[in-house]
C-alpha cells in the first residue's frame, strides 16, 4: 500500500513544460503547473547543468581563493574556485579540472562537504562543495576570455571579510560555514585520495 | 589626479546591452563586452530587482522557518522567509511585509546582518539578510498561488540539518553562518526598533 504523501498540500505538478528562451549561456523554461488547491499557475526558471566549488586548503591552513570580475554585479568578487559541469561530467572530475585550470594546483585528497542550491525560486542549479588538500602548484590554463587573480587568505582574514560585508558571494559564504564547523571538529568531511 | 584602477586587468566594460528575453518572472540581457585584453565577448544574465530574507528569532531562541515547494527542484525545501523587492521598496520595508504576509508575525526589533549575491555568474540578484526579534503572532496573508508550512526549529536542529545535507538552500545556509557567529558573540548585528 502506498504511503500518503506528507507534502501533498504543498506539491506542484507539471501540466506542460516549454522552453521559452535558449541563449548562449541561459536556458529558460516556462511550465504550466497544477497548484495544491487544484488551481493553475506558471513557473519560469533556468535549467542549469550544475556546478562545483572547491575549497583549496594549503598546508599552512591558508586558503587559495580567486578575485574575478563578475559582470552582472560590475565588480571584482573574492570567491573560491568554481565552475559548471560539462555534459556528463561527474562533480569530482569537474572540481579537479576547474582547480587545475583556474589555479594550476593539484590536490592529493578530496572531500565532499555538501551541496547547495543557490537560486531555488528560479534555477535548477546545484553546486557541490568539495574540499581539497595536499596541494601542489603547477601551471594554470584559463579559458579564453577568463581573467582572474589568485588570492591567498588566512582563515582569520576570510572570517573578517565575511563578517564585514566584503565577501558577499553566497557560495563562498557557505564554504565559510563549512570551514568554521569543520575546523571546529563539529561537521565532518570524508576524504578520499585523488589528483 | 585620478588613482590608477587596481582592477583594470580584470575589468570588463559594456559595449552594448540588449534585452533578449522578458518573461513573466525573468528578464534576460545579453551584453557585448570588452575584455581586459581588448578582446570582445558576450555576457548573458538575469536582471533581478533584489530580495530580502528574514531570520525570525522567537523569544526562546527557536527559529521561525518555512517549508515550501520549490518547483525548479521539484521538492519541499526548509528555508527562512524571503521575498522579492517590489518596485521602489526599501529592503527593510520588504522584510517587514514578507514576514507579515508569510508568517503573520510582527517584530519589535530588526537588525541588518549583511547582503549576499546568490548567482554572481548570471544574475544581478542581491539578498539582504535581516534578523527579527520581539516577535508577536498574527494572521498571515499568503499571495495567490502561495502555499507554505511554518516550521519552528531549534538552533541545534537547524545545525544538524545543515551539517547533514537536508538544508541546501544557499541563503538559509548563509543565515546559519550569521546565526552561529552572532550567537557566539563574534559577528555583530546593529538592532533598530520597528514593526
CSV table of C-alpha atoms in Angstrom, one decimal:
chain,number,residue,atom,x,y,z
A,1,UNK,CA,0.0,0.0,0.0
A,2,UNK,CA,1.4,3.4,-0.9
A,3,UNK,CA,2.3,5.8,1.9
A,4,UNK,CA,0.3,9.0,1.9
A,5,UNK,CA,2.4,11.9,0.7
A,6,UNK,CA,3.0,14.2,3.7
A,7,UNK,CA,3.8,17.1,1.3
A,8,UNK,CA,0.7,16.7,-0.9
A,9,UNK,CA,-0.7,20.1,0.4
A,10,UNK,CA,2.5,21.8,-0.9
A,11,UNK,CA,3.2,19.9,-4.1
A,12,UNK,CA,3.0,21.4,-7.5
A,13,UNK,CA,2.6,19.2,-10.5
A,14,UNK,CA,3.7,19.9,-14.1
A,15,UNK,CA,0.9,20.2,-16.7
A,16,UNK,CA,3.0,21.4,-19.6
A,17,UNK,CA,6.7,22.3,-19.9
A,18,UNK,CA,8.1,24.6,-22.6
A,19,UNK,CA,11.4,26.1,-23.4
A,20,UNK,CA,10.9,29.9,-23.9
A,21,UNK,CA,14.5,31.1,-24.2
A,22,UNK,CA,17.7,29.4,-25.3
A,23,UNK,CA,20.7,31.7,-25.2
A,24,UNK,CA,24.4,31.2,-25.3
A,25,UNK,CA,24.5,30.6,-21.6
A,26,UNK,CA,21.0,30.5,-20.2
A,27,UNK,CA,18.0,28.3,-21.0
A,28,UNK,CA,14.7,29.3,-19.6
A,29,UNK,CA,11.6,27.2,-19.3
A,30,UNK,CA,8.0,28.3,-18.5
A,31,UNK,CA,5.9,25.5,-17.1
A,32,UNK,CA,2.1,25.4,-16.6
A,33,UNK,CA,1.5,23.8,-13.3
A,34,UNK,CA,-1.2,22.5,-11.0
A,35,UNK,CA,-1.3,24.1,-7.6
A,36,UNK,CA,-2.1,22.1,-4.4
A,37,UNK,CA,-5.6,23.6,-4.4
A,38,UNK,CA,-6.3,22.5,-8.0
A,39,UNK,CA,-5.7,25.9,-9.5
A,40,UNK,CA,-3.2,26.6,-12.3
A,41,UNK,CA,-0.2,28.8,-12.3
A,42,UNK,CA,3.1,29.3,-14.3
A,43,UNK,CA,6.6,28.8,-13.1
A,44,UNK,CA,9.5,30.3,-15.0
A,45,UNK,CA,13.0,29.1,-14.3
A,46,UNK,CA,16.5,28.4,-15.6
A,47,UNK,CA,17.7,24.9,-16.4
A,48,UNK,CA,21.3,24.7,-15.2
A,49,UNK,CA,23.7,21.8,-15.7
A,50,UNK,CA,25.0,22.1,-12.1
A,51,UNK,CA,28.4,23.3,-10.8
A,52,UNK,CA,31.1,22.6,-8.3
A,53,UNK,CA,33.1,24.8,-6.0
A,54,UNK,CA,36.4,24.0,-4.4
A,55,UNK,CA,37.8,25.0,-1.0
A,56,UNK,CA,41.6,24.5,-1.5
A,57,UNK,CA,43.5,24.2,1.8
A,58,UNK,CA,47.2,25.0,1.6
A,59,UNK,CA,49.4,23.0,4.0
A,60,UNK,CA,49.7,26.0,6.4
A,61,UNK,CA,45.9,26.2,6.6
A,62,UNK,CA,45.7,29.3,4.3
A,63,UNK,CA,43.1,29.2,1.6
A,64,UNK,CA,43.5,29.5,-2.2
A,65,UNK,CA,40.9,32.0,-3.4
A,66,UNK,CA,40.2,34.0,-6.6
A,67,UNK,CA,39.5,37.6,-7.4
A,68,UNK,CA,37.4,37.8,-10.6
A,69,UNK,CA,35.3,40.4,-12.4
A,70,UNK,CA,31.6,39.4,-12.1
A,71,UNK,CA,29.9,41.3,-14.9
A,72,UNK,CA,26.3,41.1,-13.6
A,73,UNK,CA,27.5,42.9,-10.4
A,74,UNK,CA,30.0,45.1,-12.2
A,75,UNK,CA,32.7,44.5,-9.7
A,76,UNK,CA,35.5,42.2,-8.6
A,77,UNK,CA,34.4,39.5,-6.2
A,78,UNK,CA,36.6,37.4,-3.8
A,79,UNK,CA,35.4,33.8,-4.1
A,80,UNK,CA,36.5,30.2,-4.0
A,81,UNK,CA,37.2,28.5,-7.4
A,82,UNK,CA,34.1,27.2,-9.1
A,83,UNK,CA,32.8,26.1,-12.4
A,84,UNK,CA,30.0,24.5,-14.4
A,85,UNK,CA,29.7,20.8,-15.1
A,86,UNK,CA,30.4,19.8,-18.6
A,87,UNK,CA,27.9,17.4,-20.2
A,88,UNK,CA,28.1,14.0,-18.5
A,89,UNK,CA,30.9,15.2,-16.2
A,90,UNK,CA,31.0,13.9,-12.6
A,91,UNK,CA,31.2,16.7,-9.9
A,92,UNK,CA,34.6,15.5,-8.5
A,93,UNK,CA,36.1,15.3,-12.0
A,94,UNK,CA,34.8,18.8,-12.6
A,95,UNK,CA,36.3,20.0,-9.3
A,96,UNK,CA,39.7,18.5,-10.2
A,97,UNK,CA,39.5,20.1,-13.7
A,98,UNK,CA,38.5,23.5,-12.5
A,99,UNK,CA,41.1,23.6,-9.8
A,100,UNK,CA,43.8,22.8,-12.3
A,101,UNK,CA,42.6,25.2,-15.0
A,102,UNK,CA,42.0,28.2,-12.8
A,103,UNK,CA,44.8,27.8,-10.2
A,104,UNK,CA,47.3,25.3,-11.6
A,105,UNK,CA,47.1,23.4,-8.3
A,106,UNK,CA,46.5,19.7,-8.0
A,107,UNK,CA,45.2,18.1,-4.7
A,108,UNK,CA,46.2,14.8,-3.1
A,109,UNK,CA,43.0,14.5,-1.2
A,110,UNK,CA,39.4,15.5,-1.9
A,111,UNK,CA,36.4,15.6,0.5
A,112,UNK,CA,32.8,16.3,-0.4
A,113,UNK,CA,31.3,18.8,2.1
A,114,UNK,CA,27.8,19.0,0.7
A,115,UNK,CA,25.6,20.6,-1.9
A,116,UNK,CA,23.8,23.9,-2.1
A,117,UNK,CA,21.0,25.3,-4.3
A,118,UNK,CA,21.7,28.9,-4.9
A,119,UNK,CA,18.5,30.2,-6.6
A,120,UNK,CA,15.7,27.9,-5.6
A,121,UNK,CA,13.0,30.3,-6.8
A,122,UNK,CA,14.2,30.4,-10.4
A,123,UNK,CA,17.1,27.9,-11.2
A,124,UNK,CA,17.7,24.2,-11.1
A,125,UNK,CA,21.3,24.9,-10.2
A,126,UNK,CA,23.0,22.7,-7.6
A,127,UNK,CA,26.6,23.4,-6.5
A,128,UNK,CA,28.6,20.6,-4.9
A,129,UNK,CA,31.2,21.8,-2.4
A,130,UNK,CA,34.5,19.9,-2.4
A,131,UNK,CA,37.4,20.5,0.0
A,132,UNK,CA,40.9,19.9,-1.5
A,133,UNK,CA,44.1,19.4,0.4
A,134,UNK,CA,47.7,18.2,-0.2
A,135,UNK,CA,48.1,20.9,-2.8
A,136,UNK,CA,51.0,21.2,-5.2
A,137,UNK,CA,51.3,24.2,-7.6
A,138,UNK,CA,51.5,23.9,-11.4
A,139,UNK,CA,50.6,25.9,-14.4
A,140,UNK,CA,47.1,27.2,-14.9
A,141,UNK,CA,45.2,27.1,-18.1
A,142,UNK,CA,42.4,29.7,-18.1
A,143,UNK,CA,39.6,29.5,-20.6
A,144,UNK,CA,39.6,32.1,-23.4
A,145,UNK,CA,38.1,35.3,-22.1
A,146,UNK,CA,38.7,34.3,-18.5
A,147,UNK,CA,40.8,36.6,-16.3
A,148,UNK,CA,41.3,36.1,-12.6
A,149,UNK,CA,43.8,36.7,-9.8
A,150,UNK,CA,44.8,34.2,-7.2
A,151,UNK,CA,44.4,35.4,-3.7
A,152,UNK,CA,45.7,33.5,-0.6
A,153,UNK,CA,43.8,34.3,2.6
A,154,UNK,CA,44.1,33.1,6.1
A,155,UNK,CA,41.1,31.8,7.9
A,156,UNK,CA,41.0,35.0,10.1
A,157,UNK,CA,41.1,37.2,7.0
A,158,UNK,CA,38.3,35.4,5.3
A,159,UNK,CA,36.3,35.5,8.5
A,160,UNK,CA,36.7,39.2,8.8
A,161,UNK,CA,35.8,39.8,5.2
A,162,UNK,CA,32.6,37.8,5.6
A,163,UNK,CA,31.6,39.5,8.8
A,164,UNK,CA,32.4,42.9,7.5
A,165,UNK,CA,30.4,42.5,4.2
A,166,UNK,CA,33.3,42.4,1.8
A,167,UNK,CA,32.6,38.8,0.8
A,168,UNK,CA,29.1,38.6,-0.5
A,169,UNK,CA,29.2,35.6,-2.9
A,170,UNK,CA,26.7,33.2,-1.4
A,171,UNK,CA,28.6,30.0,-2.3
A,172,UNK,CA,31.8,31.4,-0.7
A,173,UNK,CA,29.8,32.3,2.4
A,174,UNK,CA,28.5,28.7,2.5
A,175,UNK,CA,32.1,27.5,2.3
A,176,UNK,CA,33.0,29.7,5.2
A,177,UNK,CA,30.2,27.9,7.2
A,178,UNK,CA,31.8,24.6,6.3
A,179,UNK,CA,35.3,25.8,7.1
A,180,UNK,CA,34.3,27.0,10.5
A,181,UNK,CA,32.5,23.9,11.5
A,182,UNK,CA,35.0,21.5,10.0
A,183,UNK,CA,37.9,23.3,11.7
A,184,UNK,CA,36.0,23.2,15.0
A,185,UNK,CA,35.5,19.5,14.6
A,186,UNK,CA,31.8,19.8,14.5
A,187,UNK,CA,31.0,19.0,10.9
A,188,UNK,CA,32.6,16.0,9.2
A,189,UNK,CA,34.2,15.6,5.8
A,190,UNK,CA,35.1,12.2,4.4
A,191,UNK,CA,38.4,12.4,2.5
A,192,UNK,CA,39.4,10.3,-0.5
A,193,UNK,CA,42.7,10.2,-2.5
A,194,UNK,CA,42.7,11.6,-5.9
A,195,UNK,CA,44.5,14.0,-8.1
B,1,UNK,CA,45.0,63.2,-10.3
B,2,UNK,CA,43.0,60.0,-10.8
B,3,UNK,CA,44.1,57.0,-8.9
B,4,UNK,CA,45.1,54.1,-11.1
B,5,UNK,CA,42.5,51.3,-11.1
B,6,UNK,CA,44.0,48.3,-9.3
B,7,UNK,CA,41.4,46.0,-11.0
B,8,UNK,CA,42.0,47.3,-14.6
B,9,UNK,CA,43.5,43.9,-15.6
B,10,UNK,CA,40.2,42.2,-14.6
B,11,UNK,CA,37.6,44.8,-15.5
B,12,UNK,CA,35.0,44.1,-18.3
B,13,UNK,CA,33.4,47.1,-20.0
B,14,UNK,CA,30.0,47.2,-21.6
B,15,UNK,CA,30.0,47.8,-25.4
B,16,UNK,CA,26.3,47.2,-26.0
B,17,UNK,CA,23.4,46.0,-23.7
B,18,UNK,CA,20.3,44.3,-25.0
B,19,UNK,CA,17.2,42.6,-23.5
B,20,UNK,CA,16.9,39.2,-25.1
B,21,UNK,CA,14.1,37.7,-23.0
B,22,UNK,CA,11.3,39.3,-21.0
B,23,UNK,CA,9.1,36.7,-19.3
B,24,UNK,CA,6.5,36.8,-16.5
B,25,UNK,CA,9.2,36.5,-13.9
B,26,UNK,CA,12.6,36.6,-15.6
B,27,UNK,CA,14.3,39.2,-17.7
B,28,UNK,CA,17.5,38.3,-19.5
B,29,UNK,CA,20.1,40.6,-21.0
B,30,UNK,CA,22.9,39.8,-23.4
B,31,UNK,CA,25.7,42.3,-23.4
B,32,UNK,CA,28.6,42.7,-25.8
B,33,UNK,CA,31.6,43.4,-23.6
B,34,UNK,CA,35.3,44.5,-23.9
B,35,UNK,CA,37.6,42.1,-22.1
B,36,UNK,CA,40.7,43.3,-20.2
B,37,UNK,CA,42.9,42.2,-23.1
B,38,UNK,CA,40.9,44.3,-25.6
B,39,UNK,CA,39.0,41.3,-27.0
B,40,UNK,CA,35.2,41.0,-27.2
B,41,UNK,CA,32.9,38.6,-25.5
B,42,UNK,CA,29.2,38.3,-24.5
B,43,UNK,CA,27.7,38.1,-21.1
B,44,UNK,CA,24.2,36.8,-20.5
B,45,UNK,CA,22.5,37.4,-17.2
B,46,UNK,CA,19.2,37.9,-15.4
B,47,UNK,CA,18.3,41.4,-14.2
B,48,UNK,CA,16.7,40.9,-10.7
B,49,UNK,CA,15.1,43.6,-8.5
B,50,UNK,CA,16.7,42.2,-5.4
B,51,UNK,CA,15.3,40.3,-2.4
B,52,UNK,CA,15.4,40.1,1.4
B,53,UNK,CA,15.4,37.2,3.8
B,54,UNK,CA,14.4,37.2,7.4
B,55,UNK,CA,15.8,35.3,10.3
B,56,UNK,CA,12.9,35.4,12.8
B,57,UNK,CA,14.1,34.7,16.4
B,58,UNK,CA,11.4,33.6,18.8
B,59,UNK,CA,11.9,34.6,22.5
B,60,UNK,CA,13.0,31.1,23.4
B,61,UNK,CA,15.8,31.3,20.7
B,62,UNK,CA,13.9,29.0,18.4
B,63,UNK,CA,13.7,30.0,14.7
B,64,UNK,CA,10.6,30.5,12.6
B,65,UNK,CA,11.2,28.8,9.3
B,66,UNK,CA,9.1,27.7,6.2
B,67,UNK,CA,8.6,24.6,4.3
B,68,UNK,CA,7.8,25.4,0.7
B,69,UNK,CA,7.6,23.5,-2.6
B,70,UNK,CA,10.3,24.8,-4.9
B,71,UNK,CA,9.3,23.9,-8.4
B,72,UNK,CA,12.7,24.1,-10.2
B,73,UNK,CA,14.0,21.5,-7.7
B,74,UNK,CA,10.7,19.6,-7.5
B,75,UNK,CA,10.8,19.2,-3.8
B,76,UNK,CA,9.9,20.9,-0.5
B,77,UNK,CA,12.7,23.0,0.9
B,78,UNK,CA,13.2,24.2,4.5
B,79,UNK,CA,14.2,27.8,4.4
B,80,UNK,CA,13.9,31.2,6.1
B,81,UNK,CA,11.2,33.6,4.9
B,82,UNK,CA,12.2,35.6,1.9
B,83,UNK,CA,10.8,37.6,-0.9
B,84,UNK,CA,11.4,39.9,-3.8
B,85,UNK,CA,11.5,43.7,-3.5
B,86,UNK,CA,8.6,45.5,-5.1
B,87,UNK,CA,9.3,48.4,-7.3
B,88,UNK,CA,10.8,51.2,-5.2
B,89,UNK,CA,10.5,49.2,-2.0
B,90,UNK,CA,13.3,49.6,0.7
B,91,UNK,CA,14.7,46.2,1.9
B,92,UNK,CA,13.6,46.7,5.5
B,93,UNK,CA,10.1,47.5,4.4
B,94,UNK,CA,10.1,44.4,2.2
B,95,UNK,CA,11.3,42.3,5.1
B,96,UNK,CA,8.6,43.6,7.4
B,97,UNK,CA,5.9,43.0,4.7
B,98,UNK,CA,7.2,39.5,3.8
B,99,UNK,CA,7.4,38.4,7.4
B,100,UNK,CA,3.8,39.5,8.0
B,101,UNK,CA,2.4,38.1,4.8
B,102,UNK,CA,4.1,34.7,5.0
B,103,UNK,CA,4.1,34.0,8.8
B,104,UNK,CA,1.7,36.5,10.3
B,105,UNK,CA,4.4,37.6,12.8
B,106,UNK,CA,5.5,41.2,13.5
B,107,UNK,CA,8.8,42.0,15.0
B,108,UNK,CA,9.7,44.7,17.6
B,109,UNK,CA,13.3,44.9,16.5
B,110,UNK,CA,15.2,44.4,13.3
B,111,UNK,CA,18.9,44.1,12.6
B,112,UNK,CA,20.7,44.0,9.2
B,113,UNK,CA,23.2,41.2,9.1
B,114,UNK,CA,24.5,41.7,5.6
B,115,UNK,CA,24.0,41.1,1.9
B,116,UNK,CA,24.6,38.1,-0.3
B,117,UNK,CA,24.8,37.6,-4.1
B,118,UNK,CA,23.5,34.2,-4.9
B,119,UNK,CA,24.3,33.7,-8.6
B,120,UNK,CA,27.2,36.0,-9.5
B,121,UNK,CA,27.8,34.3,-12.8
B,122,UNK,CA,24.4,35.0,-14.2
B,123,UNK,CA,22.1,37.2,-12.0
B,124,UNK,CA,22.2,40.7,-10.6
B,125,UNK,CA,20.3,39.5,-7.5
B,126,UNK,CA,21.3,40.7,-4.1
B,127,UNK,CA,19.6,39.4,-1.0
B,128,UNK,CA,19.7,41.4,2.2
B,129,UNK,CA,19.7,39.4,5.4
B,130,UNK,CA,17.6,40.9,8.2
B,131,UNK,CA,17.3,39.4,11.8
B,132,UNK,CA,14.0,40.0,13.5
B,133,UNK,CA,13.2,39.6,17.2
B,134,UNK,CA,10.5,40.5,19.7
B,135,UNK,CA,8.0,38.5,17.6
B,136,UNK,CA,4.3,38.5,18.1
B,137,UNK,CA,2.0,36.2,16.1
B,138,UNK,CA,-0.9,37.4,13.9
B,139,UNK,CA,-2.8,36.3,10.8
B,140,UNK,CA,-0.8,35.6,7.6
B,141,UNK,CA,-1.8,36.7,4.2
B,142,UNK,CA,-0.3,34.5,1.5
B,143,UNK,CA,-0.2,35.6,-2.1
B,144,UNK,CA,-2.5,33.8,-4.5
B,145,UNK,CA,-0.8,30.5,-5.5
B,146,UNK,CA,1.5,30.6,-2.5
B,147,UNK,CA,1.4,27.5,-0.2
B,148,UNK,CA,3.8,27.1,2.7
B,149,UNK,CA,4.0,25.5,6.1
B,150,UNK,CA,5.6,27.2,9.1
B,151,UNK,CA,8.3,25.2,10.8
B,152,UNK,CA,9.8,26.1,14.2
B,153,UNK,CA,13.3,24.8,14.7
B,154,UNK,CA,15.8,25.0,17.5
B,155,UNK,CA,19.4,26.1,16.7
B,156,UNK,CA,20.6,22.6,17.3
B,157,UNK,CA,18.1,21.1,14.8
B,158,UNK,CA,18.9,23.7,12.1
B,159,UNK,CA,22.7,23.0,12.7
B,160,UNK,CA,22.2,19.2,12.3
B,161,UNK,CA,20.0,19.7,9.1
B,162,UNK,CA,22.7,21.9,7.6
B,163,UNK,CA,25.6,19.6,8.5
B,164,UNK,CA,23.7,16.5,7.3
B,165,UNK,CA,22.7,17.9,3.9
B,166,UNK,CA,19.0,18.3,4.5
B,167,UNK,CA,19.1,22.1,4.2
B,168,UNK,CA,20.6,23.0,0.9
B,169,UNK,CA,19.1,26.4,0.2
B,170,UNK,CA,22.2,28.7,-0.1
B,171,UNK,CA,20.5,31.7,1.5
B,172,UNK,CA,19.4,29.7,4.5
B,173,UNK,CA,22.9,28.3,4.9
B,174,UNK,CA,24.3,31.8,4.9
B,175,UNK,CA,21.8,32.7,7.7
B,176,UNK,CA,23.1,29.7,9.6
B,177,UNK,CA,26.6,31.2,9.3
B,178,UNK,CA,25.3,34.5,10.7
B,179,UNK,CA,23.3,32.8,13.4
B,180,UNK,CA,26.3,30.8,14.6
B,181,UNK,CA,28.7,33.8,14.7
B,182,UNK,CA,26.2,36.2,16.2
B,183,UNK,CA,25.2,33.7,18.9
B,184,UNK,CA,28.9,33.2,19.6
B,185,UNK,CA,29.4,36.9,20.0
B,186,UNK,CA,31.8,37.0,17.1
B,187,UNK,CA,29.8,38.8,14.4
B,188,UNK,CA,27.8,41.9,15.3
B,189,UNK,CA,24.3,43.0,14.3
B,190,UNK,CA,23.0,46.5,15.0
B,191,UNK,CA,19.4,46.5,16.1
B,192,UNK,CA,16.7,49.1,15.5
B,193,UNK,CA,13.1,49.4,16.6
B,194,UNK,CA,10.4,48.8,14.0
B,195,UNK,CA,7.3,46.8,13.3
